[in-house]
XYZ file of C-alpha atoms in Angstrom:
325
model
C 8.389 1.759 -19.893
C 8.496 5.692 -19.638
C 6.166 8.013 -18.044
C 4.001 6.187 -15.359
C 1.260 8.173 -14.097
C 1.319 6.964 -10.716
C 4.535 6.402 -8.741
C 4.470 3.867 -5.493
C 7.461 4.631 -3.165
C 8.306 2.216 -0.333
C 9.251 -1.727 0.340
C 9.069 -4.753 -1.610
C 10.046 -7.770 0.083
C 8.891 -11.574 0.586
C 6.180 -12.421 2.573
C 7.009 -15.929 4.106
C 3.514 -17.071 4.334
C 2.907 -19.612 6.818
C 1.452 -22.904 5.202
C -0.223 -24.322 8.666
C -3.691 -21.704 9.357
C -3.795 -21.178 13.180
C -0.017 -21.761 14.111
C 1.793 -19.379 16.501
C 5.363 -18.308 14.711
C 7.224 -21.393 16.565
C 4.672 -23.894 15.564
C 4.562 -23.661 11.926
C 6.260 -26.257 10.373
C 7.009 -24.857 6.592
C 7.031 -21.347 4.999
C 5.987 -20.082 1.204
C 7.606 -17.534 0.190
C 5.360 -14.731 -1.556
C 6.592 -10.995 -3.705
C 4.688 -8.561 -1.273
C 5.126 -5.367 0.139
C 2.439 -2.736 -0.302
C 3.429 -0.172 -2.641
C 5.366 -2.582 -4.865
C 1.472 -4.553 -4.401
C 0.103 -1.543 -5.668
C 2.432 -0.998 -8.234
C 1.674 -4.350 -9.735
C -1.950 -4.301 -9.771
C -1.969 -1.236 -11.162
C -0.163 -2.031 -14.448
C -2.623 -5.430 -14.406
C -5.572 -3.003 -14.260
C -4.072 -0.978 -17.132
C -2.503 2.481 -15.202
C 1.687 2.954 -16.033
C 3.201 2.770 -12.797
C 6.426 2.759 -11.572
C 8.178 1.843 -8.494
C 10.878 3.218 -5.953
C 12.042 1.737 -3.137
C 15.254 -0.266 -2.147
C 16.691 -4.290 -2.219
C 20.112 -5.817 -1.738
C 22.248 -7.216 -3.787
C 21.218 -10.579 -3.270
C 19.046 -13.373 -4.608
C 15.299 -12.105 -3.241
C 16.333 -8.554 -4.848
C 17.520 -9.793 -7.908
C 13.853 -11.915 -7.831
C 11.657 -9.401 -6.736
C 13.188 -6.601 -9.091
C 12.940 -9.030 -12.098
C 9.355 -9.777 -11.311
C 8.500 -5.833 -10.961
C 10.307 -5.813 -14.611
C 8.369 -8.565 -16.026
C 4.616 -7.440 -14.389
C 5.613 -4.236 -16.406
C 6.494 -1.871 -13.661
C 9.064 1.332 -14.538
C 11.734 0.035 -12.426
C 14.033 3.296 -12.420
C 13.862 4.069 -9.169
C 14.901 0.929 -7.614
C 17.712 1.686 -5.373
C 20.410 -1.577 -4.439
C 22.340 -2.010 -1.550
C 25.596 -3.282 -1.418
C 25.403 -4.957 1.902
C 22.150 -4.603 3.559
C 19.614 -7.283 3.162
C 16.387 -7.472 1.241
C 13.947 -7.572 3.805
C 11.618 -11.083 4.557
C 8.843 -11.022 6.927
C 7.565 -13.697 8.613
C 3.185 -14.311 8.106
C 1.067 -16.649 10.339
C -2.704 -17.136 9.269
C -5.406 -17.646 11.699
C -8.240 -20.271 10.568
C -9.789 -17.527 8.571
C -6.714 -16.933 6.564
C -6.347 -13.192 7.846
C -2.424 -12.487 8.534
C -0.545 -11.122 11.224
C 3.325 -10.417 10.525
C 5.288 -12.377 12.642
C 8.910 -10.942 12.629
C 11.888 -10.977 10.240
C 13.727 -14.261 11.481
C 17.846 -13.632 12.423
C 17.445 -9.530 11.412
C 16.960 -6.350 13.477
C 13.829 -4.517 11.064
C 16.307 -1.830 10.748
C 19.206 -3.862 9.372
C 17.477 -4.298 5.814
C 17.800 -2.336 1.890
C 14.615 -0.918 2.273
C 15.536 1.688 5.565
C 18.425 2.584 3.574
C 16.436 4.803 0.600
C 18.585 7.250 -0.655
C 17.213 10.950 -0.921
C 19.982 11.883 -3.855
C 19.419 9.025 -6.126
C 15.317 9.206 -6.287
C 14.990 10.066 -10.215
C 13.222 13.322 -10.074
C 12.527 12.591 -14.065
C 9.762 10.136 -13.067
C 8.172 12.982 -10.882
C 8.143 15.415 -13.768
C 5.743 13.612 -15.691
C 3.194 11.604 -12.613
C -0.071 12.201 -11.654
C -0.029 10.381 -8.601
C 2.239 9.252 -5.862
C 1.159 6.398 -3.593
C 3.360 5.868 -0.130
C 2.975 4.097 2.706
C 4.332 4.522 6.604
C 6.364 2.087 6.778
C 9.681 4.105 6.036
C 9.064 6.791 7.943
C 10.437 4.416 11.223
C 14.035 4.640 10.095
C 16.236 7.792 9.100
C 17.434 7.485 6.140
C 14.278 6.250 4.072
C 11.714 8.401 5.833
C 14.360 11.622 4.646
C 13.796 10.128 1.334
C 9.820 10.177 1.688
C 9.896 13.621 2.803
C 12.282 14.541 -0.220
C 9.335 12.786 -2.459
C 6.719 14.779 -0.975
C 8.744 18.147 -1.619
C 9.097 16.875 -5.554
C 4.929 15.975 -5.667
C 4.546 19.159 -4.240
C 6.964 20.952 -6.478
C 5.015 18.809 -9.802
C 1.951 19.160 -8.242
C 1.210 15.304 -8.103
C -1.973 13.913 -6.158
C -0.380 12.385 -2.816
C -2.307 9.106 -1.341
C -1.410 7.807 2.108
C -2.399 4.245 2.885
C -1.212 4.214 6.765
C -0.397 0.550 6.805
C 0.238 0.310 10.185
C 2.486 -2.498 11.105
C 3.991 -2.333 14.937
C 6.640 -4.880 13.855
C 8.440 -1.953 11.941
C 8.227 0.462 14.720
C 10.100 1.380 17.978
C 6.996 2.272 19.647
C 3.203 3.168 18.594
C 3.864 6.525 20.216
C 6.374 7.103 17.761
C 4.894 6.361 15.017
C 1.728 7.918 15.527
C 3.625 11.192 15.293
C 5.001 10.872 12.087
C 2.577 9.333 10.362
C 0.163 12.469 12.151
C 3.058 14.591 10.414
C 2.435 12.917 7.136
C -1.298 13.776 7.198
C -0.963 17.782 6.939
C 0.841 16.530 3.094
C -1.406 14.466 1.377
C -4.522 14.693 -0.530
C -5.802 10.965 0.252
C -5.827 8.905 3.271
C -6.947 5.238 3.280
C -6.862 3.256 6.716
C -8.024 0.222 7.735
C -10.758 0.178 10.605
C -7.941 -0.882 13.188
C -5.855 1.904 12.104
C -8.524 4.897 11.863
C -9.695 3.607 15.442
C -5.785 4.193 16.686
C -5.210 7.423 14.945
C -8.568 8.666 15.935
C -10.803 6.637 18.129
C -13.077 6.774 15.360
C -13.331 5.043 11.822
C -16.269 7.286 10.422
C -14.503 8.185 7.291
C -16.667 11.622 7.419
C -15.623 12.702 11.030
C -11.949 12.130 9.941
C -11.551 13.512 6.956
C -13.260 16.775 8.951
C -10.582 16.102 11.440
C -7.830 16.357 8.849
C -8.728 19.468 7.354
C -6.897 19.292 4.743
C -7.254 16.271 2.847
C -9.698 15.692 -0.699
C -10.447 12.079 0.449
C -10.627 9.775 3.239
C -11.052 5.500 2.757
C -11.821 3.263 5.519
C -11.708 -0.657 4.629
C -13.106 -3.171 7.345
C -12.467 -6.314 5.382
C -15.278 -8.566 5.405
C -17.371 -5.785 6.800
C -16.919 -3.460 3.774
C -15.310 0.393 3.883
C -16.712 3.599 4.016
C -15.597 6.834 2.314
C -15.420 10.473 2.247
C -14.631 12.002 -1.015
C -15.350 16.006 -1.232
C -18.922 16.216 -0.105
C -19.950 12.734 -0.753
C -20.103 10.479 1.770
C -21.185 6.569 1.857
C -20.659 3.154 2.983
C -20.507 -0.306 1.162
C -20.792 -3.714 2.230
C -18.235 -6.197 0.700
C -18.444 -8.442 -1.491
C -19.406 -11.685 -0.702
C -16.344 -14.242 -1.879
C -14.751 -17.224 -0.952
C -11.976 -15.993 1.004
C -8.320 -17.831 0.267
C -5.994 -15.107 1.280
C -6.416 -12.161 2.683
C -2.860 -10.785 2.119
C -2.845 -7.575 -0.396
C -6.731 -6.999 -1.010
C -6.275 -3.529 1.065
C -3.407 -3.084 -1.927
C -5.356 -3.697 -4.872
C -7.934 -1.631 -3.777
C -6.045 1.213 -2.953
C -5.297 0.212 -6.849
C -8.141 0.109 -7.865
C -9.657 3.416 -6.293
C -6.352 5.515 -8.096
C -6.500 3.622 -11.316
C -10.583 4.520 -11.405
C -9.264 8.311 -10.783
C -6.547 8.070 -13.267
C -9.564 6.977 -15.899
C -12.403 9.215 -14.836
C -10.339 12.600 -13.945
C -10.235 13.507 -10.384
C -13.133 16.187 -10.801
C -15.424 13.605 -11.371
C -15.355 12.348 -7.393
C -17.691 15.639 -7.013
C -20.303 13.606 -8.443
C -22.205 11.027 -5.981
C -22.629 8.157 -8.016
C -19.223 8.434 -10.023
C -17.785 8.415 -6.355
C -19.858 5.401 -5.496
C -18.712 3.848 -8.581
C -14.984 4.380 -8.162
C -14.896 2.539 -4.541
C -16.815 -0.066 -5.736
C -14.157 -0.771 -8.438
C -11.950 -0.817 -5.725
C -13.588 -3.027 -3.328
C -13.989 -5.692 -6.531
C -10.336 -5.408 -6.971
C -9.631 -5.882 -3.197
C -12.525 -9.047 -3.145
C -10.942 -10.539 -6.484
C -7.044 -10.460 -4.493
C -8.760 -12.733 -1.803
C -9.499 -15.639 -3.988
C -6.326 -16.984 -4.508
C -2.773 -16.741 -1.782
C -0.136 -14.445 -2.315
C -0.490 -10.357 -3.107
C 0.688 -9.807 -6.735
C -0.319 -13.445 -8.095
C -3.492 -13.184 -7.070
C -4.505 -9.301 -8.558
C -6.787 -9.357 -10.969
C -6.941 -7.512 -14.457
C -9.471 -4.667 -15.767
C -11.259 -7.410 -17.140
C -11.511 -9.511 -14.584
C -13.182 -6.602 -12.329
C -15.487 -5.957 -14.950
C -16.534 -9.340 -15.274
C -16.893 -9.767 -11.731
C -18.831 -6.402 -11.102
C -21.022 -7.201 -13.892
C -22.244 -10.722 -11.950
C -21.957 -9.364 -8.623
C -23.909 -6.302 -7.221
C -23.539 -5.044 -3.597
């Protein structure tokens, strides 16, 4: 594949999903291992939704990199900017489930979070060909907590600047990767002032800004086109431009909740990529576009896993066309 519009830089690794709901981490018996990772999540359900996208990011040289970049490959994601490691690990991450099936990541097992591919990004070997020709770049937080990748990020916002590419944050905040919260609220504050979109989840708006009115922050930022603020079960709310709302969710039959937040941040850029970002000036096509995404994020839920469980255009269109909020 050549020329994907929207480029996902970050970590793809295994979930290790815990098979017993309601276990603590020492309880749980057996573990099924899932392709995660948000922006390689993204990355997937974007292609399955029908936008080119590629990914960048790093994996060892082992068997779960050899896996995960073969699957990226076969889902039909541009894998050019996959980076291997000689030595360092691809990373695994450890996933209990409450009753409810809602996650909560659990550790990486014998590894330090530093010791694996994915902190080891390399600024000089991101393929500034894929930035030439993207609309879009979608990144998380997750690498700004170690050296070497979060150079790289900042190196990726430079080239989106340089191409003038959209830039979407989706904070992702995930205190298993981190030193301390302190810490990482001050880079990912420092990412803010460079993108054009910001999607949070309640927990996270409420830690960045003791608020998760998606209005009040995105007046906060300043500087930002967009602001998204998912609640899960409880639906999201939005800023885009002028236009303001908030939508319930869909009501499904929840399996798993791991990756929804991913396909919808999917499903919101993959709406943009189809109706031209001009058109979020307009109430209703706004409206519209998030409730793509929140069908996208409802559809993940149905079945376990992140990228086995995204659904295609069809499949949205199907469901919104049975299913109003």
């Amino acid at each position: 594949m050549s020329n994907p519009r929207v480029l996902c830089l970050g970590e793809v690794l295994f979930d290790l999903l815990a098979d017993q709901l309601g276990k603590s981490l020492p309880e749980v018996e057996s573990w099924t291992p899932y392709p995660g990772g948000a922006p390689a999540n993204v990355a997937c359900a974007l292609v399955k939704l029908g936008t080119q996208s590629g990914f960048i990011g790093a994996v060892g040289e082992d068997e779960p990199g050899n896996t995960l970049v073969k699957l990226l490959d076969e889902v039909g994601v541009d894998i050019t900017g996959v980076q291997r490691h000689p030595t360092a690990p691809t990373r695994q991450v450890y996933v209990v489930r409450d009753l409810k099936g809602d996650r909560n990541f659990a550790g990486f097992g014998k590894h330090d979070t530093s010791e694996f591919a994915d902190t080891h990004l390399k600024t000089d070997l991101l393929p500034q060909s894929l930035f030439q020709t993207a609309d879009f770049l979608v990144l998380g937080t997750l690498e700004a907590a170690y050296p070497e990748s979060e150079r790289a990020i900042h190196y990726a916002l430079k080239l989106a600047e340089q191409y003038d590419i959209k830039i979407l944050l989706d904070v992702n905040w995930r205190p298993v990767f981190w030193t301390s919260p302190d810490i990482a609220q001050q880079k990912i504050r420092e990412l803010f002032k460079q993108v054009d979109f910001v999607k949070l989840a309640k927990e996270e708006a409420e830690w960045l800004f003791d608020t998760s009115d998606a209005g009040a922050i995105n007046y906060r930022l300043n500087s930002v086109e967009g602001v998204l603020v998912t609640d899960g079960e409880n639906g999201c709310s939005y800023c885009l431009g002028e236009n303001e709302g908030k939508l319930p969710a869909f009501s499904v039959p929840v399996v798993d909740t791991t990756g929804a937040g991913d396909s919808f941040v999917a499903g919101f850029v993959h709406q943009i990529c189809q109706q031209g970002i001009n058109n979020l000036s307009n109430p209703q096509t706004a409206k519209e576009i998030v409730t793509y995404a929140s069908a996208a994020g409802a559809l993940t839920t149905l079945k376990p896993g992140a990228i086995a469980s995204q659904p295609t255009a069809a499949e949205v269109e199907a469901f919104l066309a049975s299913h109003s909020l």
